[in-house]
JSON list of C-alpha atoms and ligand atoms in Angstrom, two decimals:
[
{"chain": "A", "resi": 1, "resn": "MET", "atom": "CA", "xyz": [-24.67, 0.51, -33.79]},
{"chain": "A", "resi": 2, "resn": "ARG", "atom": "CA", "xyz": [-21.77, 1.70, -35.86]},
{"chain": "A", "resi": 3, "resn": "TYR", "atom": "CA", "xyz": [-19.62, 4.39, -34.26]},
{"chain": "A", "resi": 4, "resn": "ALA", "atom": "CA", "xyz": [-16.97, 6.39, -36.07]},
{"chain": "A", "resi": 5, "resn": "ILE", "atom": "CA", "xyz": [-14.29, 7.45, -33.62]},
{"chain": "A", "resi": 6, "resn": "ILE", "atom": "CA", "xyz": [-12.03, 10.35, -34.43]},
{"chain": "A", "resi": 7, "resn": "SER", "atom": "CA", "xyz": [-9.30, 11.98, -32.33]},
{"chain": "A", "resi": 8, "resn": "ASP", "atom": "CA", "xyz": [-6.51, 14.57, -32.28]},
{"chain": "A", "resi": 9, "resn": "ILE", "atom": "CA", "xyz": [-7.66, 16.83, -35.08]},
{"chain": "A", "resi": 10, "resn": "HIS", "atom": "CA", "xyz": [-5.31, 19.61, -33.98]},
{"chain": "A", "resi": 11, "resn": "GLY", "atom": "CA", "xyz": [-6.74, 22.41, -36.10]},
{"chain": "A", "resi": 12, "resn": "ASN", "atom": "CA", "xyz": [-6.15, 20.51, -39.36]},
{"chain": "A", "resi": 13, "resn": "LEU", "atom": "CA", "xyz": [-9.26, 21.44, -41.35]},
{"chain": "A", "resi": 14, "resn": "GLU", "atom": "CA", "xyz": [-8.22, 19.70, -44.60]},
{"chain": "A", "resi": 15, "resn": "ALA", "atom": "CA", "xyz": [-7.75, 16.38, -42.79]},
{"chain": "A", "resi": 16, "resn": "LEU", "atom": "CA", "xyz": [-10.99, 16.78, -40.80]},
{"chain": "A", "resi": 17, "resn": "LYS", "atom": "CA", "xyz": [-13.05, 17.49, -43.92]},
{"chain": "A", "resi": 18, "resn": "LYS", "atom": "CA", "xyz": [-11.67, 14.43, -45.71]},
{"chain": "A", "resi": 19, "resn": "VAL", "atom": "CA", "xyz": [-12.25, 12.21, -42.67]},
{"chain": "A", "resi": 20, "resn": "LEU", "atom": "CA", "xyz": [-15.87, 13.39, -42.28]},
{"chain": "A", "resi": 21, "resn": "ARG", "atom": "CA", "xyz": [-16.44, 12.69, -45.97]},
{"chain": "A", "resi": 22, "resn": "SER", "atom": "CA", "xyz": [-14.95, 9.19, -45.62]},
{"chain": "A", "resi": 23, "resn": "ILE", "atom": "CA", "xyz": [-17.18, 8.52, -42.59]},
{"chain": "A", "resi": 24, "resn": "LYS", "atom": "CA", "xyz": [-20.23, 9.60, -44.59]},
{"chain": "A", "resi": 25, "resn": "ILE", "atom": "CA", "xyz": [-19.33, 7.14, -47.37]},
{"chain": "A", "resi": 26, "resn": "HIS", "atom": "CA", "xyz": [-18.91, 4.25, -44.92]},
{"chain": "A", "resi": 27, "resn": "GLY", "atom": "CA", "xyz": [-22.09, 5.13, -43.04]},
{"chain": "A", "resi": 28, "resn": "VAL", "atom": "CA", "xyz": [-22.28, 5.23, -39.23]},
{"chain": "A", "resi": 29, "resn": "ASP", "atom": "CA", "xyz": [-24.94, 5.90, -36.60]},
{"chain": "A", "resi": 30, "resn": "GLU", "atom": "CA", "xyz": [-22.85, 8.28, -34.54]},
{"chain": "A", "resi": 31, "resn": "ILE", "atom": "CA", "xyz": [-19.47, 10.06, -34.55]},
{"chain": "A", "resi": 32, "resn": "ILE", "atom": "CA", "xyz": [-17.47, 10.45, -31.34]},
{"chain": "A", "resi": 33, "resn": "CYS", "atom": "CA", "xyz": [-14.40, 12.66, -30.91]},
{"chain": "A", "resi": 34, "resn": "LEU", "atom": "CA", "xyz": [-11.71, 11.83, -28.34]},
{"chain": "A", "resi": 35, "resn": "GLY", "atom": "CA", "xyz": [-10.40, 15.37, -28.01]},
{"chain": "A", "resi": 36, "resn": "ASP", "atom": "CA", "xyz": [-7.61, 17.71, -29.09]},
{"chain": "A", "resi": 37, "resn": "ILE", "atom": "CA", "xyz": [-9.73, 19.51, -31.67]},
{"chain": "A", "resi": 38, "resn": "VAL", "atom": "CA", "xyz": [-7.23, 22.40, -31.46]},
{"chain": "A", "resi": 39, "resn": "GLY", "atom": "CA", "xyz": [-3.50, 22.99, -30.96]},
{"chain": "A", "resi": 40, "resn": "TYR", "atom": "CA", "xyz": [-0.62, 22.82, -33.52]},
{"chain": "A", "resi": 41, "resn": "GLY", "atom": "CA", "xyz": [-2.76, 23.53, -36.61]},
{"chain": "A", "resi": 42, "resn": "SER", "atom": "CA", "xyz": [-3.92, 26.72, -38.27]},
{"chain": "A", "resi": 43, "resn": "ASP", "atom": "CA", "xyz": [-7.71, 26.26, -38.26]},
{"chain": "A", "resi": 44, "resn": "PRO", "atom": "CA", "xyz": [-8.85, 25.84, -34.66]},
{"chain": "A", "resi": 45, "resn": "ASN", "atom": "CA", "xyz": [-12.03, 27.91, -35.09]},
{"chain": "A", "resi": 46, "resn": "ALA", "atom": "CA", "xyz": [-13.16, 26.11, -38.25]},
{"chain": "A", "resi": 47, "resn": "CYS", "atom": "CA", "xyz": [-12.46, 22.69, -36.70]},
{"chain": "A", "resi": 48, "resn": "VAL", "atom": "CA", "xyz": [-14.42, 23.49, -33.52]},
{"chain": "A", "resi": 49, "resn": "GLU", "atom": "CA", "xyz": [-17.28, 24.80, -35.64]},
{"chain": "A", "resi": 50, "resn": "ARG", "atom": "CA", "xyz": [-17.39, 21.62, -37.78]},
{"chain": "A", "resi": 51, "resn": "ILE", "atom": "CA", "xyz": [-17.55, 19.49, -34.63]},
{"chain": "A", "resi": 52, "resn": "MET", "atom": "CA", "xyz": [-20.30, 21.70, -33.14]},
{"chain": "A", "resi": 53, "resn": "LYS", "atom": "CA", "xyz": [-22.32, 21.77, -36.37]},
{"chain": "A", "resi": 54, "resn": "ALA", "atom": "CA", "xyz": [-22.19, 17.99, -36.78]},
{"chain": "A", "resi": 55, "resn": "GLU", "atom": "CA", "xyz": [-23.13, 17.63, -33.07]},
{"chain": "A", "resi": 56, "resn": "ILE", "atom": "CA", "xyz": [-20.22, 15.25, -32.52]},
{"chain": "A", "resi": 57, "resn": "LYS", "atom": "CA", "xyz": [-19.97, 14.18, -28.89]},
{"chain": "A", "resi": 58, "resn": "THR", "atom": "CA", "xyz": [-16.46, 15.09, -27.74]},
{"chain": "A", "resi": 59, "resn": "VAL", "atom": "CA", "xyz": [-14.27, 14.61, -24.67]},
{"chain": "A", "resi": 60, "resn": "VAL", "atom": "CA", "xyz": [-11.64, 17.14, -23.67]},
{"chain": "A", "resi": 61, "resn": "GLY", "atom": "CA", "xyz": [-8.01, 16.73, -24.79]},
{"chain": "A", "resi": 62, "resn": "ASN", "atom": "CA", "xyz": [-4.98, 18.37, -23.17]},
{"chain": "A", "resi": 63, "resn": "HIS", "atom": "CA", "xyz": [-4.70, 20.96, -25.97]},
{"chain": "A", "resi": 64, "resn": "ASP", "atom": "CA", "xyz": [-8.41, 21.84, -25.71]},
{"chain": "A", "resi": 65, "resn": "TYR", "atom": "CA", "xyz": [-7.87, 22.16, -21.97]},
{"chain": "A", "resi": 66, "resn": "ALA", "atom": "CA", "xyz": [-4.73, 24.29, -22.41]},
{"chain": "A", "resi": 67, "resn": "ALA", "atom": "CA", "xyz": [-6.52, 26.62, -24.83]},
{"chain": "A", "resi": 68, "resn": "VAL", "atom": "CA", "xyz": [-8.87, 27.49, -21.98]},
{"chain": "A", "resi": 69, "resn": "ASP", "atom": "CA", "xyz": [-6.66, 27.06, -18.92]},
{"chain": "A", "resi": 70, "resn": "GLU", "atom": "CA", "xyz": [-3.05, 28.21, -19.21]},
{"chain": "A", "resi": 71, "resn": "SER", "atom": "CA", "xyz": [-1.99, 26.40, -16.03]},
{"chain": "A", "resi": 72, "resn": "ILE", "atom": "CA", "xyz": [-1.27, 23.05, -17.77]},
{"chain": "A", "resi": 73, "resn": "VAL", "atom": "CA", "xyz": [0.88, 24.58, -20.52]},
{"chain": "A", "resi": 74, "resn": "SER", "atom": "CA", "xyz": [4.03, 24.14, -18.41]},
{"chain": "A", "resi": 75, "resn": "ASP", "atom": "CA", "xyz": [4.02, 20.45, -19.43]},
{"chain": "A", "resi": 76, "resn": "PHE", "atom": "CA", "xyz": [4.10, 21.34, -23.14]},
{"chain": "A", "resi": 77, "resn": "ASN", "atom": "CA", "xyz": [7.21, 21.40, -25.34]},
{"chain": "A", "resi": 78, "resn": "ASP", "atom": "CA", "xyz": [8.24, 24.73, -26.91]},
{"chain": "A", "resi": 79, "resn": "ASN", "atom": "CA", "xyz": [6.45, 24.19, -30.25]},
{"chain": "A", "resi": 80, "resn": "ALA", "atom": "CA", "xyz": [3.25, 23.14, -28.52]},
{"chain": "A", "resi": 81, "resn": "LYS", "atom": "CA", "xyz": [3.48, 26.15, -26.17]},
{"chain": "A", "resi": 82, "resn": "LEU", "atom": "CA", "xyz": [3.87, 28.61, -29.06]},
{"chain": "A", "resi": 83, "resn": "ALA", "atom": "CA", "xyz": [1.03, 26.97, -30.97]},
{"chain": "A", "resi": 84, "resn": "ILE", "atom": "CA", "xyz": [-1.38, 26.93, -28.03]},
{"chain": "A", "resi": 85, "resn": "ALA", "atom": "CA", "xyz": [-0.69, 30.61, -27.22]},
{"chain": "A", "resi": 86, "resn": "TRP", "atom": "CA", "xyz": [-1.49, 31.47, -30.86]},
{"chain": "A", "resi": 87, "resn": "THR", "atom": "CA", "xyz": [-4.57, 29.19, -30.78]},
{"chain": "A", "resi": 88, "resn": "ARG", "atom": "CA", "xyz": [-5.87, 30.89, -27.64]},
{"chain": "A", "resi": 89, "resn": "SER", "atom": "CA", "xyz": [-5.38, 34.31, -29.20]},
{"chain": "A", "resi": 90, "resn": "ILE", "atom": "CA", "xyz": [-7.52, 33.54, -32.27]},
{"chain": "A", "resi": 91, "resn": "LEU", "atom": "CA", "xyz": [-10.25, 31.28, -30.85]},
{"chain": "A", "resi": 92, "resn": "SER", "atom": "CA", "xyz": [-13.61, 33.01, -30.74]},
{"chain": "A", "resi": 93, "resn": "ARG", "atom": "CA", "xyz": [-15.32, 33.45, -27.40]},
{"chain": "A", "resi": 94, "resn": "GLU", "atom": "CA", "xyz": [-18.04, 31.00, -28.40]},
{"chain": "A", "resi": 95, "resn": "ASN", "atom": "CA", "xyz": [-15.53, 28.34, -29.44]},
{"chain": "A", "resi": 96, "resn": "LEU", "atom": "CA", "xyz": [-13.50, 28.80, -26.24]},
{"chain": "A", "resi": 97, "resn": "GLU", "atom": "CA", "xyz": [-16.71, 28.31, -24.26]},
{"chain": "A", "resi": 98, "resn": "PHE", "atom": "CA", "xyz": [-17.44, 25.12, -26.20]},
{"chain": "A", "resi": 99, "resn": "LEU", "atom": "CA", "xyz": [-13.98, 23.76, -25.35]},
{"chain": "A", "resi": 100, "resn": "ALA", "atom": "CA", "xyz": [-14.34, 24.79, -21.70]},
{"chain": "A", "resi": 101, "resn": "CYS", "atom": "CA", "xyz": [-17.53, 22.71, -21.38]},
{"chain": "A", "resi": 102, "resn": "LEU", "atom": "CA", "xyz": [-16.19, 19.45, -22.84]},
{"chain": "A", "resi": 103, "resn": "PRO", "atom": "CA", "xyz": [-16.50, 16.46, -20.47]},
{"chain": "A", "resi": 104, "resn": "VAL", "atom": "CA", "xyz": [-13.48, 14.43, -19.34]},
{"chain": "A", "resi": 105, "resn": "ARG", "atom": "CA", "xyz": [-15.13, 11.12, -20.20]},
{"chain": "A", "resi": 106, "resn": "LEU", "atom": "CA", "xyz": [-18.13, 9.72, -22.03]},
{"chain": "A", "resi": 107, "resn": "LYS", "atom": "CA", "xyz": [-19.78, 6.37, -21.44]},
{"chain": "A", "resi": 108, "resn": "ILE", "atom": "CA", "xyz": [-21.94, 4.91, -24.17]},
{"chain": "A", "resi": 109, "resn": "SER", "atom": "CA", "xyz": [-23.36, 1.46, -23.35]},
{"chain": "A", "resi": 110, "resn": "ASP", "atom": "CA", "xyz": [-20.26, -0.67, -22.74]},
{"chain": "A", "resi": 111, "resn": "ILE", "atom": "CA", "xyz": [-17.75, 1.76, -24.20]},
{"chain": "A", "resi": 112, "resn": "LEU", "atom": "CA", "xyz": [-15.63, 4.39, -22.43]},
{"chain": "A", "resi": 113, "resn": "MET", "atom": "CA", "xyz": [-14.31, 7.38, -24.37]},
{"chain": "A", "resi": 114, "resn": "ILE", "atom": "CA", "xyz": [-11.37, 9.29, -22.94]},
{"chain": "A", "resi": 115, "resn": "HIS", "atom": "CA", "xyz": [-8.49, 11.34, -24.35]},
{"chain": "A", "resi": 116, "resn": "SER", "atom": "CA", "xyz": [-5.45, 10.02, -22.45]},
{"chain": "A", "resi": 117, "resn": "SER", "atom": "CA", "xyz": [-5.80, 7.23, -19.87]},
{"chain": "A", "resi": 118, "resn": "PRO", "atom": "CA", "xyz": [-8.75, 5.85, -17.86]},
{"chain": "A", "resi": 119, "resn": "SER", "atom": "CA", "xyz": [-6.76, 5.81, -14.58]},
{"chain": "A", "resi": 120, "resn": "PHE", "atom": "CA", "xyz": [-5.88, 9.51, -14.34]},
{"chain": "A", "resi": 121, "resn": "PRO", "atom": "CA", "xyz": [-7.52, 11.25, -17.31]},
{"chain": "A", "resi": 122, "resn": "LEU", "atom": "CA", "xyz": [-6.34, 14.73, -16.33]},
{"chain": "A", "resi": 123, "resn": "GLU", "atom": "CA", "xyz": [-2.71, 13.72, -15.89]},
{"chain": "A", "resi": 124, "resn": "TRP", "atom": "CA", "xyz": [-2.48, 13.19, -19.65]},
{"chain": "A", "resi": 125, "resn": "ASN", "atom": "CA", "xyz": [-0.42, 9.99, -19.48]},
{"chain": "A", "resi": 126, "resn": "TYR", "atom": "CA", "xyz": [0.27, 7.94, -22.62]},
{"chain": "A", "resi": 127, "resn": "ILE", "atom": "CA", "xyz": [-0.59, 4.26, -23.10]},
{"chain": "A", "resi": 128, "resn": "LEU", "atom": "CA", "xyz": [2.20, 3.15, -25.42]},
{"chain": "A", "resi": 129, "resn": "ASP", "atom": "CA", "xyz": [2.86, -0.50, -24.52]},
{"chain": "A", "resi": 130, "resn": "PRO", "atom": "CA", "xyz": [0.98, -3.65, -23.40]},
{"chain": "A", "resi": 131, "resn": "ILE", "atom": "CA", "xyz": [2.35, -3.45, -19.83]},
{"chain": "A", "resi": 132, "resn": "THR", "atom": "CA", "xyz": [1.00, 0.08, -19.31]},
{"chain": "A", "resi": 133, "resn": "ALA", "atom": "CA", "xyz": [-2.26, -1.00, -20.94]},
{"chain": "A", "resi": 134, "resn": "LEU", "atom": "CA", "xyz": [-2.61, -3.99, -18.57]},
{"chain": "A", "resi": 135, "resn": "GLY", "atom": "CA", "xyz": [-2.31, -1.58, -15.63]},
{"chain": "A", "resi": 136, "resn": "GLU", "atom": "CA", "xyz": [-5.21, 0.46, -17.01]},
{"chain": "A", "resi": 137, "resn": "PHE", "atom": "CA", "xyz": [-7.84, -2.30, -17.29]},
{"chain": "A", "resi": 138, "resn": "GLY", "atom": "CA", "xyz": [-8.49, -2.14, -13.54]},
{"chain": "A", "resi": 139, "resn": "SER", "atom": "CA", "xyz": [-9.51, 1.53, -13.73]},
{"chain": "A", "resi": 140, "resn": "PHE", "atom": "CA", "xyz": [-12.61, 1.12, -15.91]},
{"chain": "A", "resi": 141, "resn": "GLN", "atom": "CA", "xyz": [-15.57, -1.25, -16.02]},
{"chain": "A", "resi": 142, "resn": "GLU", "atom": "CA", "xyz": [-16.52, -1.08, -19.69]},
{"chain": "A", "resi": 143, "resn": "LYS", "atom": "CA", "xyz": [-15.56, -3.69, -22.27]},
{"chain": "A", "resi": 144, "resn": "ILE", "atom": "CA", "xyz": [-13.69, -1.19, -24.42]},
{"chain": "A", "resi": 145, "resn": "ALA", "atom": "CA", "xyz": [-11.93, 2.10, -23.73]},
{"chain": "A", "resi": 146, "resn": "PHE", "atom": "CA", "xyz": [-11.25, 4.21, -26.78]},
{"chain": "A", "resi": 147, "resn": "VAL", "atom": "CA", "xyz": [-8.33, 6.62, -26.28]},
{"chain": "A", "resi": 148, "resn": "GLY", "atom": "CA", "xyz": [-6.33, 9.11, -28.32]},
{"chain": "A", "resi": 149, "resn": "HIS", "atom": "CA", "xyz": [-3.40, 11.30, -27.24]},
{"chain": "A", "resi": 150, "resn": "SER", "atom": "CA", "xyz": [-0.42, 9.30, -28.61]},
{"chain": "A", "resi": 151, "resn": "HIS", "atom": "CA", "xyz": [-1.49, 9.80, -32.25]},
{"chain": "A", "resi": 152, "resn": "ARG", "atom": "CA", "xyz": [-0.60, 6.12, -32.91]},
{"chain": "A", "resi": 153, "resn": "PRO", "atom": "CA", "xyz": [-3.28, 3.56, -33.74]},
{"chain": "A", "resi": 154, "resn": "VAL", "atom": "CA", "xyz": [-3.10, 0.42, -31.60]},
{"chain": "A", "resi": 155, "resn": "ILE", "atom": "CA", "xyz": [-5.32, -2.28, -30.07]},
{"chain": "A", "resi": 156, "resn": "PHE", "atom": "CA", "xyz": [-4.30, -3.50, -26.59]},
{"chain": "A", "resi": 157, "resn": "SER", "atom": "CA", "xyz": [-6.22, -6.45, -25.16]},
{"chain": "A", "resi": 158, "resn": "SER", "atom": "CA", "xyz": [-6.72, -7.56, -21.57]},
{"chain": "A", "resi": 159, "resn": "ASP", "atom": "CA", "xyz": [-4.83, -10.82, -22.30]},
{"chain": "A", "resi": 160, "resn": "GLY", "atom": "CA", "xyz": [-1.65, -8.76, -22.84]},
{"chain": "A", "resi": 161, "resn": "ASN", "atom": "CA", "xyz": [-1.67, -8.65, -26.64]},
{"chain": "A", "resi": 162, "resn": "GLU", "atom": "CA", "xyz": [-0.92, -5.69, -28.87]},
{"chain": "A", "resi": 163, "resn": "ILE", "atom": "CA", "xyz": [-2.03, -5.29, -32.48]},
{"chain": "A", "resi": 164, "resn": "VAL", "atom": "CA", "xyz": [-1.01, -2.39, -34.68]},
{"chain": "A", "resi": 165, "resn": "PRO", "atom": "CA", "xyz": [-3.98, -2.12, -37.04]},
{"chain": "A", "resi": 166, "resn": "THR", "atom": "CA", "xyz": [-3.53, -1.39, -40.71]},
{"chain": "A", "resi": 167, "resn": "GLY", "atom": "CA", "xyz": [-6.07, 0.52, -42.76]},
{"chain": "A", "resi": 168, "resn": "GLU", "atom": "CA", "xyz": [-9.24, -1.19, -44.02]},
{"chain": "A", "resi": 169, "resn": "THR", "atom": "CA", "xyz": [-8.53, -4.43, -42.13]},
{"chain": "A", "resi": 170, "resn": "VAL", "atom": "CA", "xyz": [-11.53, -5.66, -40.14]},
{"chain": "A", "resi": 171, "resn": "TYR", "atom": "CA", "xyz": [-10.47, -6.81, -36.66]},
{"chain": "A", "resi": 172, "resn": "SER", "atom": "CA", "xyz": [-12.88, -9.18, -34.91]},
{"chain": "A", "resi": 173, "resn": "LEU", "atom": "CA", "xyz": [-12.98, -8.50, -31.20]},
{"chain": "A", "resi": 174, "resn": "GLN", "atom": "CA", "xyz": [-13.67, -11.34, -28.78]},
{"chain": "A", "resi": 175, "resn": "GLU", "atom": "CA", "xyz": [-16.64, -11.54, -26.44]},
{"chain": "A", "resi": 176, "resn": "GLU", "atom": "CA", "xyz": [-14.64, -12.47, -23.31]},
{"chain": "A", "resi": 177, "resn": "ILE", "atom": "CA", "xyz": [-11.70, -10.06, -23.82]},
{"chain": "A", "resi": 178, "resn": "ARG", "atom": "CA", "xyz": [-11.54, -6.33, -23.01]},
{"chain": "A", "resi": 179, "resn": "TYR", "atom": "CA", "xyz": [-9.74, -3.76, -25.10]},
{"chain": "A", "resi": 180, "resn": "ILE", "atom": "CA", "xyz": [-8.05, -0.36, -25.08]},
{"chain": "A", "resi": 181, "resn": "ILE", "atom": "CA", "xyz": [-8.10, 0.98, -28.62]},
{"chain": "A", "resi": 182, "resn": "ASN", "atom": "CA", "xyz": [-6.30, 4.05, -29.96]},
{"chain": "A", "resi": 183, "resn": "VAL", "atom": "CA", "xyz": [-7.77, 5.26, -33.26]},
{"chain": "A", "resi": 184, "resn": "GLY", "atom": "CA", "xyz": [-4.74, 7.37, -34.23]},
{"chain": "A", "resi": 185, "resn": "SER", "atom": "CA", "xyz": [-4.88, 11.03, -35.20]},
{"chain": "A", "resi": 186, "resn": "VAL", "atom": "CA", "xyz": [-6.88, 12.90, -37.81]},
{"chain": "A", "resi": 187, "resn": "GLY", "atom": "CA", "xyz": [-4.66, 15.96, -37.97]},
{"chain": "A", "resi": 188, "resn": "GLN", "atom": "CA", "xyz": [-1.13, 14.94, -36.95]},
{"chain": "A", "resi": 189, "resn": "PRO", "atom": "CA", "xyz": [-0.41, 11.17, -37.28]},
{"chain": "A", "resi": 190, "resn": "ARG", "atom": "CA", "xyz": [2.79, 9.99, -35.57]},
{"chain": "A", "resi": 191, "resn": "ASP", "atom": "CA", "xyz": [3.08, 6.41, -36.83]},
{"chain": "A", "resi": 192, "resn": "PHE", "atom": "CA", "xyz": [5.14, 7.28, -39.93]},
{"chain": "A", "resi": 193, "resn": "ASP", "atom": "CA", "xyz": [2.00, 7.24, -42.10]},
{"chain": "A", "resi": 194, "resn": "GLN", "atom": "CA", "xyz": [1.08, 10.77, -43.18]},
{"chain": "A", "resi": 195, "resn": "ARG", "atom": "CA", "xyz": [-2.57, 9.90, -43.90]},
{"chain": "A", "resi": 196, "resn": "ALA", "atom": "CA", "xyz": [-5.33, 10.95, -41.48]},
{"chain": "A", "resi": 197, "resn": "SER", "atom": "CA", "xyz": [-6.49, 8.12, -39.21]},
{"chain": "A", "resi": 198, "resn": "TYR", "atom": "CA", "xyz": [-9.86, 7.18, -37.68]},
{"chain": "A", "resi": 199, "resn": "GLY", "atom": "CA", "xyz": [-11.77, 4.05, -36.69]},
{"chain": "A", "resi": 200, "resn": "ILE", "atom": "CA", "xyz": [-15.21, 2.49, -36.99]},
{"chain": "A", "resi": 201, "resn": "PHE", "atom": "CA", "xyz": [-16.52, 0.24, -34.21]},
{"chain": "A", "resi": 202, "resn": "ASP", "atom": "CA", "xyz": [-19.48, -2.02, -34.99]},
{"chain": "A", "resi": 203, "resn": "THR", "atom": "CA", "xyz": [-21.22, -3.12, -31.77]},
{"chain": "A", "resi": 204, "resn": "GLU", "atom": "CA", "xyz": [-23.31, -5.89, -33.39]},
{"chain": "A", "resi": 205, "resn": "ARG", "atom": "CA", "xyz": [-20.56, -7.53, -35.40]},
{"chain": "A", "resi": 206, "resn": "LEU", "atom": "CA", "xyz": [-18.04, -6.70, -32.64]},
{"chain": "A", "resi": 207, "resn": "THR", "atom": "CA", "xyz": [-15.50, -5.46, -35.15]},
{"chain": "A", "resi": 208, "resn": "PHE", "atom": "CA", "xyz": [-13.06, -2.56, -35.29]},
{"chain": "A", "resi": 209, "resn": "THR", "atom": "CA", "xyz": [-11.76, -1.18, -38.57]},
{"chain": "A", "resi": 210, "resn": "LEU", "atom": "CA", "xyz": [-9.12, 1.51, -38.98]},
{"chain": "A", "resi": 211, "resn": "PHE", "atom": "CA", "xyz": [-9.28, 3.84, -41.95]},
{"chain": "A", "resi": 212, "resn": "ARG", "atom": "CA", "xyz": [-6.53, 6.02, -43.45]},
{"chain": "A", "resi": 213, "resn": "VAL", "atom": "CA", "xyz": [-7.42, 9.00, -45.57]},
{"chain": "A", "resi": 214, "resn": "GLU", "atom": "CA", "xyz": [-5.23, 11.15, -47.81]},
{"chain": "A", "resi": 215, "resn": "TYR", "atom": "CA", "xyz": [-5.63, 14.92, -47.70]},
{"chain": "A", "resi": 216, "resn": "LYS", "atom": "CA", "xyz": [-3.86, 17.99, -49.10]},
{"chain": "A", "resi": 217, "resn": "ILE", "atom": "CA", "xyz": [-0.92, 18.18, -46.69]},
{"chain": "A", "resi": 218, "resn": "LYS", "atom": "CA", "xyz": [0.82, 20.87, -48.77]},
{"chain": "A", "resi": 219, "resn": "LYS", "atom": "CA", "xyz": [-2.13, 23.22, -48.26]},
{"chain": "A", "resi": 220, "resn": "THR", "atom": "CA", "xyz": [-2.22, 22.56, -44.50]},
{"chain": "A", "resi": 221, "resn": "ALA", "atom": "CA", "xyz": [1.55, 22.97, -44.17]},
{"chain": "A", "resi": 222, "resn": "ALA", "atom": "CA", "xyz": [1.49, 26.28, -46.08]},
{"chain": "A", "resi": 223, "resn": "LYS", "atom": "CA", "xyz": [-1.22, 27.64, -43.77]},
{"chain": "A", "resi": 224, "resn": "ILE", "atom": "CA", "xyz": [0.82, 26.67, -40.69]},
{"chain": "A", "resi": 225, "resn": "LYS", "atom": "CA", "xyz": [3.84, 28.59, -42.04]},
{"chain": "A", "resi": 226, "resn": "ASN", "atom": "CA", "xyz": [1.78, 31.58, -43.19]},
{"chain": "A", "resi": 227, "resn": "ASN", "atom": "CA", "xyz": [0.31, 31.98, -39.73]},
{"chain": "A", "resi": 228, "resn": "GLY", "atom": "CA", "xyz": [3.79, 32.18, -38.21]},
{"chain": "A", "resi": 229, "resn": "LEU", "atom": "CA", "xyz": [3.49, 28.85, -36.40]},
{"chain": "A", "resi": 230, "resn": "PRO", "atom": "CA", "xyz": [6.72, 26.80, -35.93]},
{"chain": "A", "resi": 231, "resn": "GLU", "atom": "CA", "xyz": [7.87, 25.28, -39.24]},
{"chain": "A", "resi": 232, "resn": "PHE", "atom": "CA", "xyz": [8.47, 21.96, -37.52]},
{"chain": "A", "resi": 233, "resn": "LEU", "atom": "CA", "xyz": [4.69, 21.61, -37.12]},
{"chain": "A", "resi": 234, "resn": "ALA", "atom": "CA", "xyz": [4.31, 21.78, -40.91]},
{"chain": "A", "resi": 235, "resn": "LYS", "atom": "CA", "xyz": [7.23, 19.44, -41.68]},
{"chain": "A", "resi": 236, "resn": "ARG", "atom": "CA", "xyz": [6.11, 16.68, -39.36]},
{"chain": "A", "resi": 237, "resn": "LEU", "atom": "CA", "xyz": [2.82, 16.30, -41.25]},
{"chain": "A", "resi": 238, "resn": "PHE", "atom": "CA", "xyz": [4.69, 15.00, -44.31]},
{"chain": "A", "resi": 239, "resn": "LEU", "atom": "CA", "xyz": [6.71, 12.58, -42.17]},
{"chain": "A", "resi": 240, "resn": "GLY", "atom": "CA", "xyz": [3.78, 11.35, -40.10]},
{"chain": "A", "resi": 241, "resn": "ARG", "atom": "CA", "xyz": [5.69, 11.72, -36.87]},
{"chain": "B", "resi": 301, "resn": "ZN", "atom": "ZN1", "xyz": [-3.05, 15.29, -29.50]}
]
């Protein structure tokens, strides 16, 4: 099976469309989304509708959660708070219901899909270094956990290694090692590369490949400004941080 794994779309329709097109070209059996369909960006409804229409299995992210339940917004920074309040105000009832029903985790054969961390998925912790990653391997049984949340692509392995994957490089995974893999962000990359990020996992070949896709950032940034969202949210797209 070939799985495309996407994450952290954040209402960026231009990036999502380009990523779905790239996935179609590369050919996969199934697409999985690791959450944060909404928040920050100007097209939350259109992004939710694309995910629904393509029947992409999705786990809940903290922004999806906050769009439905205001109680976790206190942990957000000011820009994120403003954006999520705006997002909540324009999401259709049907789309809000879709977000409210997203599961916290998905298990597909020997793979775990989760937005933040396997240990406490609703505490929205980040896995940013090999030491934190090592502490997480005890909290899931599967060979691989795919995570999002940090918006930075990385492969942590159970032997303590860390690889920062570059686009289009095929990484061979080892039979006896377990992994925590972050596929980066479709709609708001934070690894100083402005291109949208996603990954393809091939279960037969046991390979992971990261892909980077260019999209019309100027168009996305203009929409963010025109909707009265914080300008910082538009600027950071160009910087990839
Ligand atoms: Zn996110």
